[in-house]
mmCIF file with all atom_site columns, C-alpha atoms in Angstrom:
data_model
loop_
_atom_site.group_PDB
_atom_site.id
_atom_site.type_symbol
_atom_site.label_atom_id
_atom_site.label_alt_id
_atom_site.label_comp_id
_atom_site.label_asym_id
_atom_site.label_entity_id
_atom_site.label_seq_id
_atom_site.pdbx_PDB_ins_code
_atom_site.Cartn_x
_atom_site.Cartn_y
_atom_site.Cartn_z
_atom_site.occupancy
_atom_site.B_iso_or_equiv
_atom_site.pdbx_formal_charge
_atom_site.auth_seq_id
_atom_site.auth_comp_id
_atom_site.auth_asym_id
_atom_site.auth_atom_id
_atom_site.pdbx_PDB_model_num
ATOM 1  C CA . MET W 1 1  ? 9.808   2.751   4.923   1.00 85.00 ? 104 MET W CA 1
ATOM 2  C CA . GLN W 1 2  ? 7.751   1.022   7.578   1.00 89.00 ? 105 GLN W CA 1
ATOM 3  C CA . ASP W 1 3  ? 5.676   -2.127  7.924   1.00 93.00 ? 106 ASP W CA 1
ATOM 4  C CA . ARG W 1 4  ? 2.147   -1.965  9.265   1.00 92.00 ? 107 ARG W CA 1
ATOM 5  C CA . ASN W 1 5  ? 0.173   -4.936  10.613  1.00 95.00 ? 108 ASN W CA 1
ATOM 6  C CA . LEU W 1 6  ? -3.575  -4.659  10.088  1.00 94.00 ? 109 LEU W CA 1
ATOM 7  C CA . THR W 1 7  ? -6.604  -6.402  11.541  1.00 94.00 ? 110 THR W CA 1
ATOM 8  C CA . ASP W 1 8  ? -9.739  -7.284  9.580   1.00 94.00 ? 111 ASP W CA 1
ATOM 9  C CA . GLY W 1 9  ? -11.479 -4.137  8.342   1.00 90.00 ? 112 GLY W CA 1
ATOM 10 C CA . GLU W 1 10 ? -8.722  -1.780  9.507   1.00 91.00 ? 113 GLU W CA 1
ATOM 11 C CA . ALA W 1 11 ? -7.944  1.075   7.116   1.00 87.00 ? 114 ALA W CA 1
ATOM 12 C CA . VAL W 1 12 ? -4.498  1.035   5.519   1.00 87.00 ? 115 VAL W CA 1
ATOM 13 C CA . TYR W 1 13 ? -4.190  4.788   5.138   1.00 82.00 ? 116 TYR W CA 1
ATOM 14 C CA . ARG W 1 14 ? -3.870  6.921   8.252   1.00 76.00 ? 117 ARG W CA 1
ATOM 15 C CA . ILE W 1 15 ? -4.105  10.668  8.576   1.00 72.00 ? 118 ILE W CA 1
ATOM 16 C CA . THR W 1 16 ? -0.378  10.794  9.398   1.00 75.00 ? 119 THR W CA 1
ATOM 17 C CA . ASP W 1 17 ? 0.565   9.057   6.112   1.00 75.00 ? 120 ASP W CA 1
ATOM 18 C CA . SER W 1 18 ? 1.796   11.218  3.276   1.00 75.00 ? 121 SER W CA 1
ATOM 19 C CA . PRO W 1 19 ? -0.832  11.350  0.509   1.00 74.00 ? 122 PRO W CA 1
ATOM 20 C CA . ASP W 1 20 ? 1.827   10.300  -2.006  1.00 78.00 ? 123 ASP W CA 1
ATOM 21 C CA . SER W 1 21 ? 2.816   7.148   -0.107  1.00 82.00 ? 124 SER W CA 1
ATOM 22 C CA . VAL W 1 22 ? 3.129   3.831   -1.921  1.00 84.00 ? 125 VAL W CA 1
ATOM 23 C CA . PHE W 1 23 ? 1.795   0.713   -0.182  1.00 86.00 ? 126 PHE W CA 1
ATOM 24 C CA . VAL W 1 24 ? 3.009   -2.834  -0.936  1.00 87.00 ? 127 VAL W CA 1
ATOM 25 C CA . VAL W 1 25 ? 0.947   -5.792  0.300   1.00 91.00 ? 128 VAL W CA 1
ATOM 26 C CA . LEU W 1 26 ? 3.262   -8.236  2.070   1.00 92.00 ? 129 LEU W CA 1
ATOM 27 C CA . GLN W 1 27 ? 0.693   -10.590 3.642   1.00 94.00 ? 130 GLN W CA 1
ATOM 28 C CA . GLY W 1 28 ? -3.057  -11.050 3.434   1.00 95.00 ? 131 GLY W CA 1
ATOM 29 C CA . TYR W 1 29 ? -5.425  -9.024  1.287   1.00 94.00 ? 132 TYR W CA 1
ATOM 30 C CA . ILE W 1 30 ? -6.328  -5.360  1.029   1.00 91.00 ? 133 ILE W CA 1
ATOM 31 C CA . LEU W 1 31 ? -9.658  -4.248  -0.418  1.00 89.00 ? 134 LEU W CA 1
ATOM 32 C CA . VAL W 1 32 ? -9.332  -1.107  -2.525  1.00 83.00 ? 135 VAL W CA 1
ATOM 33 C CA . ALA W 1 33 ? -11.850 0.860   -4.528  1.00 76.00 ? 136 ALA W CA 1
ATOM 34 C CA . SER W 1 34 ? -11.779 3.379   -7.323  1.00 70.00 ? 137 SER W CA 1
ATOM 35 C CA . GLY W 1 35 ? -15.126 4.712   -8.412  1.00 71.00 ? 138 GLY W CA 1
ATOM 36 C CA . ASP W 1 36 ? -17.425 1.724   -8.918  1.00 78.00 ? 139 ASP W CA 1
ATOM 37 C CA . ARG W 1 37 ? -14.533 -0.718  -9.164  1.00 79.00 ? 140 ARG W CA 1
ATOM 38 C CA . ARG W 1 38 ? -13.638 -2.865  -6.126  1.00 82.00 ? 141 ARG W CA 1
ATOM 39 C CA . GLN W 1 39 ? -10.599 -5.124  -5.993  1.00 86.00 ? 142 GLN W CA 1
ATOM 40 C CA . ALA W 1 40 ? -8.792  -7.363  -3.499  1.00 90.00 ? 143 ALA W CA 1
ATOM 41 C CA . LEU W 1 41 ? -5.023  -6.961  -3.700  1.00 90.00 ? 144 LEU W CA 1
ATOM 42 C CA . GLY W 1 42 ? -2.814  -9.767  -2.434  1.00 92.00 ? 145 GLY W CA 1
ATOM 43 C CA . PRO W 1 43 ? 0.879   -10.217 -1.661  1.00 91.00 ? 146 PRO W CA 1
ATOM 44 C CA . GLY W 1 44 ? 3.100   -8.512  -4.185  1.00 85.00 ? 147 GLY W CA 1
ATOM 45 C CA . SER W 1 45 ? 0.523   -5.861  -5.134  1.00 87.00 ? 148 SER W CA 1
ATOM 46 C CA . ALA W 1 46 ? 1.358   -2.170  -4.851  1.00 83.00 ? 149 ALA W CA 1
ATOM 47 C CA . PHE W 1 47 ? -1.054  0.755   -4.671  1.00 81.00 ? 150 PHE W CA 1
ATOM 48 C CA . SER W 1 48 ? -1.346  4.362   -3.574  1.00 78.00 ? 151 SER W CA 1
ATOM 49 C CA . ILE W 1 49 ? -4.117  6.372   -1.969  1.00 71.00 ? 152 ILE W CA 1
ATOM 50 C CA . VAL W 1 50 ? -7.412  6.065   -3.848  1.00 53.00 ? 153 VAL W CA 1
ATOM 51 C CA . ASP W 1 51 ? -10.272 8.540   -4.210  1.00 46.00 ? 154 ASP W CA 1
ATOM 52 C CA . ASP W 1 52 ? -10.972 10.031  -0.761  1.00 50.00 ? 155 ASP W CA 1
ATOM 53 C CA . ARG W 1 53 ? -14.708 10.152  -1.516  1.00 44.00 ? 156 ARG W CA 1
ATOM 54 C CA . ASP W 1 54 ? -14.774 6.381   -1.720  1.00 47.00 ? 157 ASP W CA 1
ATOM 55 C CA . PRO W 1 55 ? -16.005 4.266   1.222   1.00 46.00 ? 158 PRO W CA 1
ATOM 56 C CA . LEU W 1 56 ? -12.659 2.428   1.260   1.00 53.00 ? 159 LEU W CA 1
ATOM 57 C CA . PRO W 1 57 ? -10.153 5.304   1.071   1.00 54.00 ? 160 PRO W CA 1
ATOM 58 C CA . GLY W 1 58 ? -6.654  3.915   0.884   1.00 59.00 ? 161 GLY W CA 1
ATOM 59 C CA . GLY W 1 59 ? -7.934  0.379   1.262   1.00 79.00 ? 162 GLY W CA 1
ATOM 60 C CA . ALA W 1 60 ? -8.991  -1.774  4.177   1.00 85.00 ? 163 ALA W CA 1
ATOM 61 C CA . ALA W 1 61 ? -7.659  -5.114  5.359   1.00 87.00 ? 164 ALA W CA 1
ATOM 62 C CA . HIS W 1 62 ? -9.652  -8.220  4.511   1.00 88.00 ? 165 HIS W CA 1
ATOM 63 C CA . GLY W 1 63 ? -8.603  -10.486 7.357   1.00 90.00 ? 166 GLY W CA 1
ATOM 64 C CA . VAL W 1 64 ? -5.174  -10.060 8.939   1.00 93.00 ? 167 VAL W CA 1
ATOM 65 C CA . ALA W 1 65 ? -2.728  -8.299  6.624   1.00 94.00 ? 168 ALA W CA 1
ATOM 66 C CA . MET W 1 66 ? 0.619   -6.513  6.493   1.00 94.00 ? 169 MET W CA 1
ATOM 67 C CA . VAL W 1 67 ? 1.711   -3.691  4.198   1.00 91.00 ? 170 VAL W CA 1
ATOM 68 C CA . ARG W 1 68 ? 5.023   -1.963  3.669   1.00 87.00 ? 171 ARG W CA 1
ATOM 69 C CA . ILE W 1 69 ? 4.733   1.792   3.295   1.00 87.00 ? 172 ILE W CA 1
ATOM 70 C CA . TYR W 1 70 ? 7.130   3.882   1.239   1.00 85.00 ? 173 TYR W CA 1
ATOM 71 C CA . SER W 1 71 ? 6.862   7.618   1.764   1.00 83.00 ? 174 SER W CA 1
ATOM 72 C CA . GLY W 1 72 ? 6.568   9.822   -1.268  1.00 79.00 ? 175 GLY W CA 1
ATOM 73 C CA . ASP W 1 73 ? 10.146  10.965  -0.696  1.00 83.00 ? 176 ASP W CA 1
ATOM 74 C CA . GLU W 1 74 ? 11.390  7.348   -0.685  1.00 83.00 ? 177 GLU W CA 1
ATOM 75 C CA . ALA W 1 75 ? 9.439   6.575   -3.856  1.00 75.00 ? 178 ALA W CA 1
ATOM 76 C CA . ARG W 1 76 ? 10.737  9.733   -5.586  1.00 75.00 ? 179 ARG W CA 1
ATOM 77 C CA . ALA W 1 77 ? 14.332  8.998   -4.520  1.00 78.00 ? 180 ALA W CA 1
ATOM 78 C CA . ALA W 1 78 ? 14.027  5.487   -5.963  1.00 73.00 ? 181 ALA W CA 1
ATOM 79 C CA . ALA W 1 79 ? 12.574  6.877   -9.199  1.00 70.00 ? 182 ALA W CA 1
ATOM 80 C CA . ALA W 1 80 ? 15.381  9.444   -9.440  1.00 73.00 ? 183 ALA W CA 1
ATOM 81 C CA . ALA W 1 81 ? 17.882  6.625   -9.056  1.00 74.00 ? 184 ALA W CA 1
ATOM 82 C CA . GLY W 1 82 ? 16.242  4.897   -12.013 1.00 68.00 ? 185 GLY W CA 1
ATOM 83 C CA . ARG W 1 83 ? 14.141  2.430   -10.031 1.00 65.00 ? 186 ARG W CA 1
ATOM 84 C CA . ASN W 1 84 ? 10.554  1.911   -11.142 1.00 66.00 ? 187 ASN W CA 1
ATOM 85 C CA . GLN W 1 85 ? 7.605   0.651   -9.115  1.00 62.00 ? 188 GLN W CA 1
ATOM 86 C CA . PHE W 1 86 ? 8.409   -2.955  -10.023 1.00 59.00 ? 189 PHE W CA 1
ATOM 87 C CA . ASP W 1 87 ? 11.902  -2.536  -8.604  1.00 68.00 ? 190 ASP W CA 1
ATOM 88 C CA . LEU W 1 88 ? 10.459  -1.051  -5.407  1.00 64.00 ? 191 LEU W CA 1
ATOM 89 C CA . LEU W 1 89 ? 8.047   -3.962  -5.143  1.00 62.00 ? 192 LEU W CA 1
ATOM 90 C CA . MET W 1 90 ? 10.759  -6.562  -5.652  1.00 63.00 ? 193 MET W CA 1
ATOM 91 C CA . ALA W 1 91 ? 13.020  -4.864  -3.095  1.00 66.00 ? 194 ALA W CA 1
ATOM 92 C CA . ALA W 1 92 ? 10.152  -4.900  -0.570  1.00 62.00 ? 195 ALA W CA 1
ATOM 93 C CA . LEU W 1 93 ? 9.457   -8.580  -1.161  1.00 58.00 ? 196 LEU W CA 1
ATOM 94 C CA . LEU W 1 94 ? 13.126  -9.533  -0.890  1.00 57.00 ? 197 LEU W CA 1
ATOM 95 C CA . GLN W 1 95 ? 13.433  -7.694  2.426   1.00 59.00 ? 198 GLN W CA 1
ATOM 96 C CA . THR W 1 96 ? 10.643  -9.826  3.940   1.00 50.00 ? 199 THR W CA 1
ATOM 97 C CA . GLY W 1 97 ? 12.311  -13.140 3.133   1.00 47.00 ? 200 GLY W CA 1
#
């Protein structure tokens, strides 16, 4: 797991990120898109990589933002231990406090 600070307009997803990573918004807002649908996700929201044909692949920061990134392996290990996405989200939020 790692935290990433983002500046306005900076893409969340990077080529070095695993395509099955899970991103949790810790601060600020991330703009994501899926097809024709656009959405701003705020603190406490979790998402994964969206359609790579979209102009906002993986989301982009709207203002200054911070996300916590769980690799696919970390997410799968949590799922195997019986932890769902909500549990992952809550654990991420508790670790920031």
